[in-house]
Short mmCIF file of C-alpha atoms and ligand atoms in Angstrom, two decimals:
data_model
loop_
_atom_site.label_atom_id
_atom_site.label_comp_id
_atom_site.label_asym_id
_atom_site.label_seq_id
_atom_site.Cartn_x
_atom_site.Cartn_y
_atom_site.Cartn_z
CA UNK A 1 24.60 -9.90 -37.74
CA UNK A 2 26.45 -13.09 -36.84
CA UNK A 3 30.16 -13.74 -36.46
CA UNK A 4 30.04 -17.45 -35.75
CA UNK A 5 30.58 -20.10 -38.44
CA UNK A 6 27.83 -21.39 -40.70
CA UNK A 7 27.53 -25.18 -40.74
CA UNK A 8 27.38 -26.09 -44.40
CA UNK A 9 27.03 -29.20 -46.60
CA UNK A 10 27.05 -30.08 -50.29
CA UNK A 11 24.46 -32.30 -51.98
CA UNK A 12 25.66 -33.71 -55.31
CA UNK A 13 29.43 -33.84 -55.61
CA UNK A 14 29.93 -34.48 -59.31
CA UNK A 15 31.83 -32.25 -61.73
CA UNK A 16 30.77 -28.94 -60.15
CA UNK A 17 29.80 -30.06 -56.64
CA UNK A 18 33.40 -31.06 -55.83
CA UNK A 19 34.42 -27.42 -56.29
CA UNK A 20 31.72 -26.29 -53.85
CA UNK A 21 33.25 -28.70 -51.31
CA UNK A 22 36.78 -27.44 -52.02
CA UNK A 23 35.73 -23.81 -51.54
CA UNK A 24 33.66 -24.33 -48.39
CA UNK A 25 36.74 -26.00 -46.91
CA UNK A 26 38.57 -22.65 -47.23
CA UNK A 27 35.93 -19.91 -46.99
CA UNK A 28 36.18 -18.10 -43.64
CA UNK A 29 33.19 -18.76 -41.39
CA UNK A 30 32.04 -21.78 -43.42
CA UNK A 31 32.23 -24.96 -41.35
CA UNK A 32 32.07 -27.89 -43.75
CA UNK A 33 29.96 -30.60 -42.08
CA UNK A 34 29.86 -33.10 -44.94
CA UNK A 35 28.57 -34.17 -48.32
CA UNK A 36 25.82 -36.36 -49.73
CA UNK A 37 25.63 -37.92 -53.19
CA UNK A 38 23.38 -40.73 -54.38
CA UNK A 39 26.64 -42.30 -55.56
CA UNK A 40 28.13 -43.07 -52.12
CA UNK A 41 31.53 -44.11 -53.52
CA UNK A 42 31.81 -40.71 -55.22
CA UNK A 43 30.76 -38.98 -51.98
CA UNK A 44 33.47 -40.87 -50.04
CA UNK A 45 36.18 -39.96 -52.59
CA UNK A 46 35.33 -36.26 -52.47
CA UNK A 47 34.86 -36.24 -48.68
CA UNK A 48 38.29 -37.87 -48.22
CA UNK A 49 39.94 -35.31 -50.49
CA UNK A 50 38.71 -32.41 -48.35
CA UNK A 51 38.79 -33.98 -44.89
CA UNK A 52 35.05 -34.16 -44.39
CA UNK A 53 32.31 -36.78 -43.97
CA UNK A 54 30.29 -38.63 -46.63
CA UNK A 55 26.74 -39.05 -45.30
CA UNK A 56 24.78 -42.13 -46.31
CA UNK A 57 21.44 -40.37 -46.37
CA UNK A 58 20.45 -36.80 -47.05
CA UNK A 59 18.44 -36.31 -43.85
CA UNK A 60 21.39 -37.11 -41.55
CA UNK A 61 23.36 -34.36 -43.32
CA UNK A 62 20.69 -31.67 -43.39
CA UNK A 63 19.78 -32.22 -39.73
CA UNK A 64 23.35 -31.12 -38.90
CA UNK A 65 23.70 -28.21 -41.35
CA UNK A 66 22.10 -24.79 -41.57
CA UNK A 67 23.05 -24.19 -45.21
CA UNK A 68 23.62 -26.42 -48.23
CA UNK A 69 24.68 -26.20 -51.84
CA UNK A 70 22.49 -28.26 -54.16
CA UNK A 71 24.58 -29.36 -57.12
CA UNK A 72 22.65 -32.31 -58.51
CA UNK A 73 21.20 -32.54 -62.04
CA UNK A 74 18.48 -29.90 -62.47
CA UNK A 75 15.56 -32.35 -62.42
CA UNK A 76 16.28 -33.03 -58.71
CA UNK A 77 16.66 -29.38 -57.61
CA UNK A 78 13.02 -28.81 -56.60
CA UNK A 79 12.56 -31.92 -54.46
CA UNK A 80 15.94 -31.66 -52.70
CA UNK A 81 15.57 -27.89 -52.16
CA UNK A 82 12.16 -28.37 -50.58
CA UNK A 83 13.52 -31.09 -48.31
CA UNK A 84 16.36 -28.79 -47.18
CA UNK A 85 14.13 -25.74 -46.63
CA UNK A 86 11.74 -27.87 -44.56
CA UNK A 87 14.72 -28.73 -42.34
CA UNK A 88 15.42 -24.98 -42.03
CA UNK A 89 18.48 -24.87 -44.27
CA UNK A 90 19.45 -21.84 -46.35
CA UNK A 91 20.04 -23.09 -49.88
CA UNK A 92 22.41 -22.30 -52.69
CA UNK A 93 21.01 -23.95 -55.84
CA UNK A 94 23.11 -24.36 -58.95
CA UNK A 95 21.53 -22.90 -62.07
CA UNK A 96 18.91 -23.29 -63.41
CA UNK A 97 16.97 -22.90 -60.16
CA UNK A 98 14.49 -25.62 -61.15
CA UNK A 99 13.04 -27.19 -64.27
CA UNK A 100 9.64 -25.46 -64.10
CA UNK A 101 8.39 -22.05 -63.02
CA UNK A 102 5.82 -23.64 -60.71
CA UNK A 103 8.62 -25.44 -58.85
CA UNK A 104 10.62 -22.20 -58.54
CA UNK A 105 7.60 -20.28 -57.26
CA UNK A 106 6.86 -22.97 -54.68
CA UNK A 107 10.45 -22.80 -53.39
CA UNK A 108 10.40 -19.00 -53.16
CA UNK A 109 7.19 -19.14 -51.13
CA UNK A 110 8.53 -21.84 -48.84
CA UNK A 111 11.80 -19.95 -48.29
CA UNK A 112 9.85 -16.82 -47.39
CA UNK A 113 7.68 -18.75 -44.97
CA UNK A 114 10.74 -20.37 -43.36
CA UNK A 115 12.79 -17.12 -43.37
CA UNK A 116 15.58 -18.87 -45.29
CA UNK A 117 17.73 -17.59 -48.15
CA UNK A 118 17.78 -18.99 -51.65
CA UNK A 119 20.73 -18.06 -53.84
CA UNK A 120 21.23 -19.31 -57.38
CA UNK A 121 24.52 -20.16 -59.09
CA UNK A 122 24.39 -17.69 -61.96
CA UNK A 123 28.14 -17.51 -61.68
CA UNK A 124 28.77 -15.18 -64.62
CA UNK A 125 27.36 -12.27 -62.61
CA UNK A 126 30.56 -12.53 -60.57
CA UNK A 127 32.83 -12.82 -63.60
CA UNK A 128 35.59 -10.24 -63.00
CA UNK A 129 35.39 -9.14 -66.67
CA UNK A 130 31.75 -8.14 -66.11
CA UNK A 131 32.39 -6.66 -62.65
CA UNK A 132 35.04 -4.42 -64.27
CA UNK A 133 32.18 -2.57 -65.99
CA UNK A 134 30.62 -1.51 -62.68
CA UNK A 135 32.29 1.91 -62.72
CA UNK A 136 30.63 2.77 -66.07
CA UNK A 137 27.25 4.38 -66.43
CA UNK A 138 25.68 1.70 -68.61
CA UNK A 139 22.52 2.15 -70.61
CA UNK A 140 22.99 -0.32 -73.46
CA UNK A 141 20.70 -0.06 -76.48
CA UNK A 142 21.94 -3.14 -78.30
CA UNK A 143 23.60 -6.18 -76.74
CA UNK A 144 25.00 -9.18 -78.57
CA UNK A 145 25.98 -12.29 -76.61
CA UNK A 146 27.51 -15.52 -77.89
CA UNK A 147 28.11 -18.57 -75.75
CA UNK A 148 29.49 -21.58 -77.59
CA UNK A 149 30.66 -24.86 -76.07
CA UNK A 150 31.85 -28.21 -77.40
CA UNK A 151 29.43 -31.07 -76.82
CA UNK A 152 29.60 -32.89 -73.47
CA UNK A 153 27.00 -35.19 -71.97
CA UNK A 154 26.80 -33.07 -68.81
CA UNK A 155 23.94 -30.58 -68.78
CA UNK A 156 22.14 -32.28 -71.63
CA UNK A 157 19.27 -33.32 -69.35
CA UNK A 158 17.99 -29.81 -70.16
CA UNK A 159 17.84 -27.91 -73.50
CA UNK A 160 20.70 -25.54 -74.34
CA UNK A 161 18.50 -22.58 -73.37
CA UNK A 162 18.30 -23.83 -69.77
CA UNK A 163 21.87 -25.11 -69.74
CA UNK A 164 23.89 -22.27 -71.36
CA UNK A 165 21.64 -19.41 -72.51
CA UNK A 166 20.18 -18.94 -69.04
CA UNK A 167 23.56 -17.52 -67.91
CA UNK A 168 23.23 -14.76 -70.51
CA UNK A 169 19.54 -14.19 -69.80
CA UNK A 170 20.49 -13.55 -66.17
CA UNK A 171 23.25 -11.13 -67.26
CA UNK A 172 20.79 -9.33 -69.54
CA UNK A 173 18.12 -9.00 -66.86
CA UNK A 174 20.75 -7.51 -64.54
CA UNK A 175 22.15 -5.15 -67.21
CA UNK A 176 18.81 -3.90 -68.55
CA UNK A 177 16.62 -3.09 -65.60
CA UNK A 178 13.41 -3.03 -67.68
CA UNK A 179 10.81 -5.72 -68.37
CA UNK A 180 11.05 -7.97 -71.41
CA UNK A 181 8.50 -6.83 -74.03
CA UNK A 182 8.86 -9.29 -76.87
CA UNK A 183 10.86 -12.40 -77.71
CA UNK A 184 11.61 -14.02 -81.07
CA UNK A 185 13.57 -17.23 -81.07
CA UNK A 186 14.65 -20.12 -83.18
CA UNK A 187 16.68 -23.26 -82.56
CA UNK A 188 17.68 -26.71 -83.69
CA UNK A 189 18.28 -30.20 -82.32
CA UNK A 190 21.54 -31.59 -83.65
CA UNK A 191 22.96 -34.22 -81.32
CA UNK A 192 20.35 -34.68 -78.61
CA UNK A 193 16.57 -34.98 -78.58
CA UNK A 194 16.42 -31.50 -77.18
CA UNK A 195 17.47 -28.08 -78.55
CA UNK A 196 21.27 -27.80 -78.96
CA UNK A 197 21.54 -24.45 -80.74
CA UNK A 198 19.33 -21.50 -79.93
CA UNK A 199 19.09 -17.88 -80.98
CA UNK A 200 16.85 -15.32 -79.29
CA UNK A 201 16.11 -11.71 -80.00
CA UNK A 202 14.80 -10.05 -76.86
CA UNK A 203 13.16 -6.61 -76.91
CA UNK A 204 12.94 -4.75 -73.63
CA UNK A 205 10.26 -2.18 -72.78
CA UNK A 206 12.83 0.69 -72.83
CA UNK A 207 13.75 -0.12 -76.44
CA UNK A 208 16.93 -2.11 -75.74
CA UNK A 209 17.39 -5.07 -78.06
CA UNK A 210 19.49 -8.15 -77.29
CA UNK A 211 20.62 -10.89 -79.63
CA UNK A 212 21.70 -14.06 -77.82
CA UNK A 213 23.21 -17.14 -79.43
CA UNK A 214 23.96 -20.33 -77.49
CA UNK A 215 25.32 -23.56 -78.86
CA UNK A 216 26.65 -26.76 -77.35
CA UNK A 217 27.85 -27.98 -80.76
CA UNK A 218 30.96 -25.86 -81.25
CA UNK A 219 34.60 -26.66 -81.86
CA UNK A 220 35.90 -24.11 -79.36
CA UNK A 221 34.47 -22.44 -76.30
CA UNK A 222 33.45 -18.81 -76.62
CA UNK A 223 31.65 -16.43 -74.24
CA UNK A 224 31.50 -12.91 -75.59
CA UNK A 225 29.35 -9.89 -74.92
CA UNK A 226 29.23 -6.79 -77.14
CA UNK A 227 27.42 -3.85 -75.70
CA UNK A 228 26.49 -0.67 -77.60
CA UNK A 229 25.11 2.60 -76.28
CA UNK A 230 25.36 6.28 -77.19
CA UNK A 231 29.06 7.12 -77.46
CA UNK A 232 30.25 3.77 -76.05
CA UNK A 233 31.04 0.27 -77.26
CA UNK A 234 32.20 -2.40 -74.80
CA UNK A 235 33.48 -5.84 -75.66
CA UNK A 236 33.75 -8.40 -72.89
CA UNK A 237 35.36 -11.80 -73.14
CA UNK A 238 34.07 -13.76 -70.16
CA UNK A 239 36.30 -16.71 -70.92
CA UNK A 240 39.69 -15.03 -71.01
CA UNK A 241 38.65 -12.23 -68.64
CA UNK A 242 39.10 -9.19 -70.83
CA UNK A 243 37.03 -6.01 -71.05
CA UNK A 244 37.67 -3.30 -73.63
CA UNK A 245 35.90 0.01 -73.97
CA UNK A 246 35.73 2.32 -76.96
CA UNK A 247 34.30 5.76 -76.25
CA UNK A 248 33.65 8.95 -78.19
CA UNK A 249 35.22 11.61 -76.00
CA UNK A 250 36.07 15.28 -75.94
CA UNK A 251 39.77 15.99 -76.20
CA UNK A 252 41.26 17.48 -73.10
CA UNK A 253 44.77 17.85 -71.71
CA UNK A 254 44.19 15.17 -69.08
CA UNK A 255 43.23 12.65 -71.75
CA UNK A 256 46.64 12.76 -73.34
CA UNK A 257 47.43 9.37 -71.84
CA UNK A 258 44.39 7.75 -73.49
CA UNK A 259 45.33 5.41 -76.24
CA UNK A 260 43.40 6.78 -79.19
CA UNK A 261 42.12 4.79 -82.09
CA UNK A 262 41.85 7.87 -84.26
CA UNK A 263 44.95 9.99 -84.20
CA UNK A 264 43.09 12.73 -86.01
CA UNK A 265 40.37 14.31 -83.91
CA UNK A 266 37.06 14.72 -85.69
CA UNK A 267 34.08 17.06 -85.41
CA UNK A 268 31.14 15.43 -83.67
CA UNK A 269 28.05 17.26 -82.44
CA UNK A 270 29.89 20.57 -82.81
CA UNK A 271 32.94 19.55 -80.77
CA UNK A 272 36.34 18.04 -81.43
CA UNK A 273 36.25 14.40 -80.33
CA UNK A 274 38.35 11.28 -80.42
CA UNK A 275 37.54 7.62 -80.07
CA UNK A 276 39.38 6.45 -76.99
CA UNK A 277 40.31 2.89 -76.25
CA UNK A 278 40.73 1.46 -72.78
CA UNK A 279 41.52 -2.09 -71.73
CA UNK A 280 40.12 -2.34 -68.23
CA UNK A 281 42.08 -3.77 -65.37
CA UNK A 282 40.30 -7.09 -64.81
CA UNK A 283 41.43 -8.59 -61.52
CA UNK A 284 41.29 -12.40 -61.80
CA UNK A 285 39.24 -13.94 -59.00
CA UNK A 286 37.49 -17.29 -58.59
CA UNK A 287 33.83 -16.49 -59.26
CA UNK A 288 32.55 -19.66 -57.56
CA UNK A 289 34.54 -18.87 -54.42
CA UNK A 290 33.11 -15.35 -54.44
CA UNK A 291 29.49 -16.46 -54.85
CA UNK A 292 29.78 -19.02 -52.06
CA UNK A 293 31.48 -16.47 -49.81
CA UNK A 294 28.60 -14.09 -50.62
CA UNK A 295 26.18 -16.89 -49.60
CA UNK A 296 27.90 -17.41 -46.24
CA UNK A 297 28.13 -13.66 -45.57
CA UNK A 298 24.49 -13.17 -46.58
CA UNK A 299 23.42 -15.80 -44.03
CA UNK A 300 25.51 -13.98 -41.43
CA UNK A 301 23.74 -10.73 -42.38
CA UNK A 302 27.00 -9.09 -43.50
CA UNK A 303 26.15 -8.92 -47.22
CA UNK A 304 23.09 -9.25 -49.41
CA UNK A 305 22.80 -12.01 -52.03
CA UNK A 306 24.21 -11.06 -55.43
CA UNK A 307 21.98 -13.53 -57.28
CA UNK A 308 18.73 -14.10 -55.40
CA UNK A 309 16.19 -16.90 -55.75
CA UNK A 310 13.92 -14.36 -57.46
CA UNK A 311 16.69 -13.57 -59.99
CA UNK A 312 16.99 -17.30 -60.70
CA UNK A 313 13.23 -17.54 -61.11
CA UNK A 314 13.10 -14.51 -63.45
CA UNK A 315 15.89 -15.90 -65.65
CA UNK A 316 14.08 -19.26 -65.75
CA UNK A 317 10.83 -17.57 -66.81
CA UNK A 318 12.48 -15.91 -69.83
CA UNK A 319 14.41 -19.10 -70.67
CA UNK A 320 11.21 -21.16 -70.66
CA UNK A 321 9.48 -18.61 -72.88
CA UNK A 322 12.35 -18.82 -75.36
CA UNK A 323 12.29 -22.61 -75.21
CA UNK A 324 8.52 -22.66 -75.86
CA UNK A 325 8.87 -20.37 -78.88
CA UNK A 326 11.62 -22.60 -80.29
CA UNK A 327 9.59 -25.77 -79.80
CA UNK A 328 6.59 -24.18 -81.57
CA UNK A 329 8.91 -23.02 -84.35
CA UNK A 330 10.43 -26.50 -84.81
CA UNK A 331 7.08 -28.36 -84.83
P1 NAD B 1 27.30 -34.06 -62.61
O1 NAD B 1 26.46 -35.06 -63.32
O2 NAD B 1 28.76 -34.03 -62.86
O3 NAD B 1 27.10 -34.25 -61.02
C1 NAD B 1 25.87 -34.43 -60.42
C2 NAD B 1 26.07 -35.25 -59.14
O4 NAD B 1 24.82 -35.32 -58.48
C3 NAD B 1 26.53 -36.67 -59.41
O5 NAD B 1 27.64 -36.98 -58.56
C4 NAD B 1 25.31 -37.53 -59.05
O6 NAD B 1 25.65 -38.80 -58.54
C5 NAD B 1 24.63 -36.68 -58.02
N1 NAD B 1 23.19 -36.91 -57.90
C6 NAD B 1 22.30 -37.17 -58.88
N2 NAD B 1 21.06 -37.25 -58.37
C7 NAD B 1 21.18 -37.05 -57.04
C8 NAD B 1 20.26 -37.03 -55.96
N3 NAD B 1 18.94 -37.19 -56.17
N4 NAD B 1 20.74 -36.79 -54.71
C9 NAD B 1 22.05 -36.59 -54.50
N5 NAD B 1 22.97 -36.62 -55.47
C10 NAD B 1 22.55 -36.83 -56.73
O7 NAD B 1 26.61 -32.66 -62.91
P2 NAD B 1 27.27 -31.20 -62.81
O8 NAD B 1 27.85 -30.84 -64.10
O9 NAD B 1 28.11 -31.11 -61.59
O10 NAD B 1 25.95 -30.29 -62.66
C11 NAD B 1 25.22 -30.22 -61.47
C12 NAD B 1 24.35 -28.96 -61.46
O11 NAD B 1 25.19 -27.82 -61.59
C13 NAD B 1 23.32 -28.86 -62.60
O12 NAD B 1 22.16 -28.21 -62.12
C14 NAD B 1 24.00 -27.95 -63.61
O13 NAD B 1 23.10 -27.23 -64.40
C15 NAD B 1 24.78 -27.03 -62.70
N6 NAD B 1 25.99 -26.47 -63.35
C16 NAD B 1 26.19 -25.14 -63.24
C17 NAD B 1 27.30 -24.58 -63.84
C18 NAD B 1 27.54 -23.10 -63.71
O14 NAD B 1 28.25 -22.55 -64.54
N7 NAD B 1 27.01 -22.45 -62.71
C19 NAD B 1 28.22 -25.37 -64.52
C20 NAD B 1 28.00 -26.75 -64.57
C21 NAD B 1 26.88 -27.28 -63.97
#
């Protein structure tokens, strides 16, 4: 375990990368060495805002760092990641890990060989509304997820499945700890040459079924998860940070404080039950700050990565399968 600071840099300081820089400037034990962006003017602006250095070439930065965030468009992730691993940097790659599975596998192998960490920016895993569910014994049988976003040009270098749906695939793979058995999917191109709206039905080997809808052609943003299991229904709004639980429960004296949906108890499986309602206490926290802090602490050996390179690779594998099915369906 280490207590000294980790020398860190950020590669790609566009819309999201600037926030990586801002957070590294304040995370304890992260020593911000500098930034690199192929747009040097942009790099200088961001570096000046956070009192750090804009490097003119990537090698000069990664010779001085031991860890970097890679926040460039996805098509550059593989090449830049490899370059950084070869210079013995631990890497935090924004999602999706890479464009192809072969690229992801190559990076995982290289990281293992170099004894370096790869973490992937599946930020929703650290969403406080999802974390609030940790105290529940979850065994969902049906999960419905909707992620809708208005059109922006950012992220459109990849289909909506790799841009938006991959967040929910990662959540699903973490929630249902069983292999995917079967996938059905359909989608449409509306504004770009790639798929802008996608729907997937994913069957897991334990019988759990998930229905996932992602669209980047929506009027308003929406990120909702509905989760059903025996005696429990949870509804999670990842955008506003709200988690509500409805449960079939036995009536007892101690439950008098529970806000009940049904004032009249009913007979269920031979016992008097109520449907209880609970709005969980979701403590607002910056998920990006938390995942980067987890990266720094994982390098120090104080924590383990919440979203590993393998998790990023597994989410990519399912996303690519969905994308393939959609493309076959369209053609
Ligand atoms: P962006 O276009 O705003 O920024 C990308 C930056 O990378 C630009 O400043 C560009 O000049 C720079 N760049 C491009 N090629 C480069 C190269 N070869 N070397 C160095 N710099 C280079 O994009 P963005 O929205 O910030 O997205 C960046 C990455 O973050 C993408 O992989 C995207 O999928 C991911 N992302 C993740 C989330 C999330 O929720 N976790 C949200 C948005 C974006």
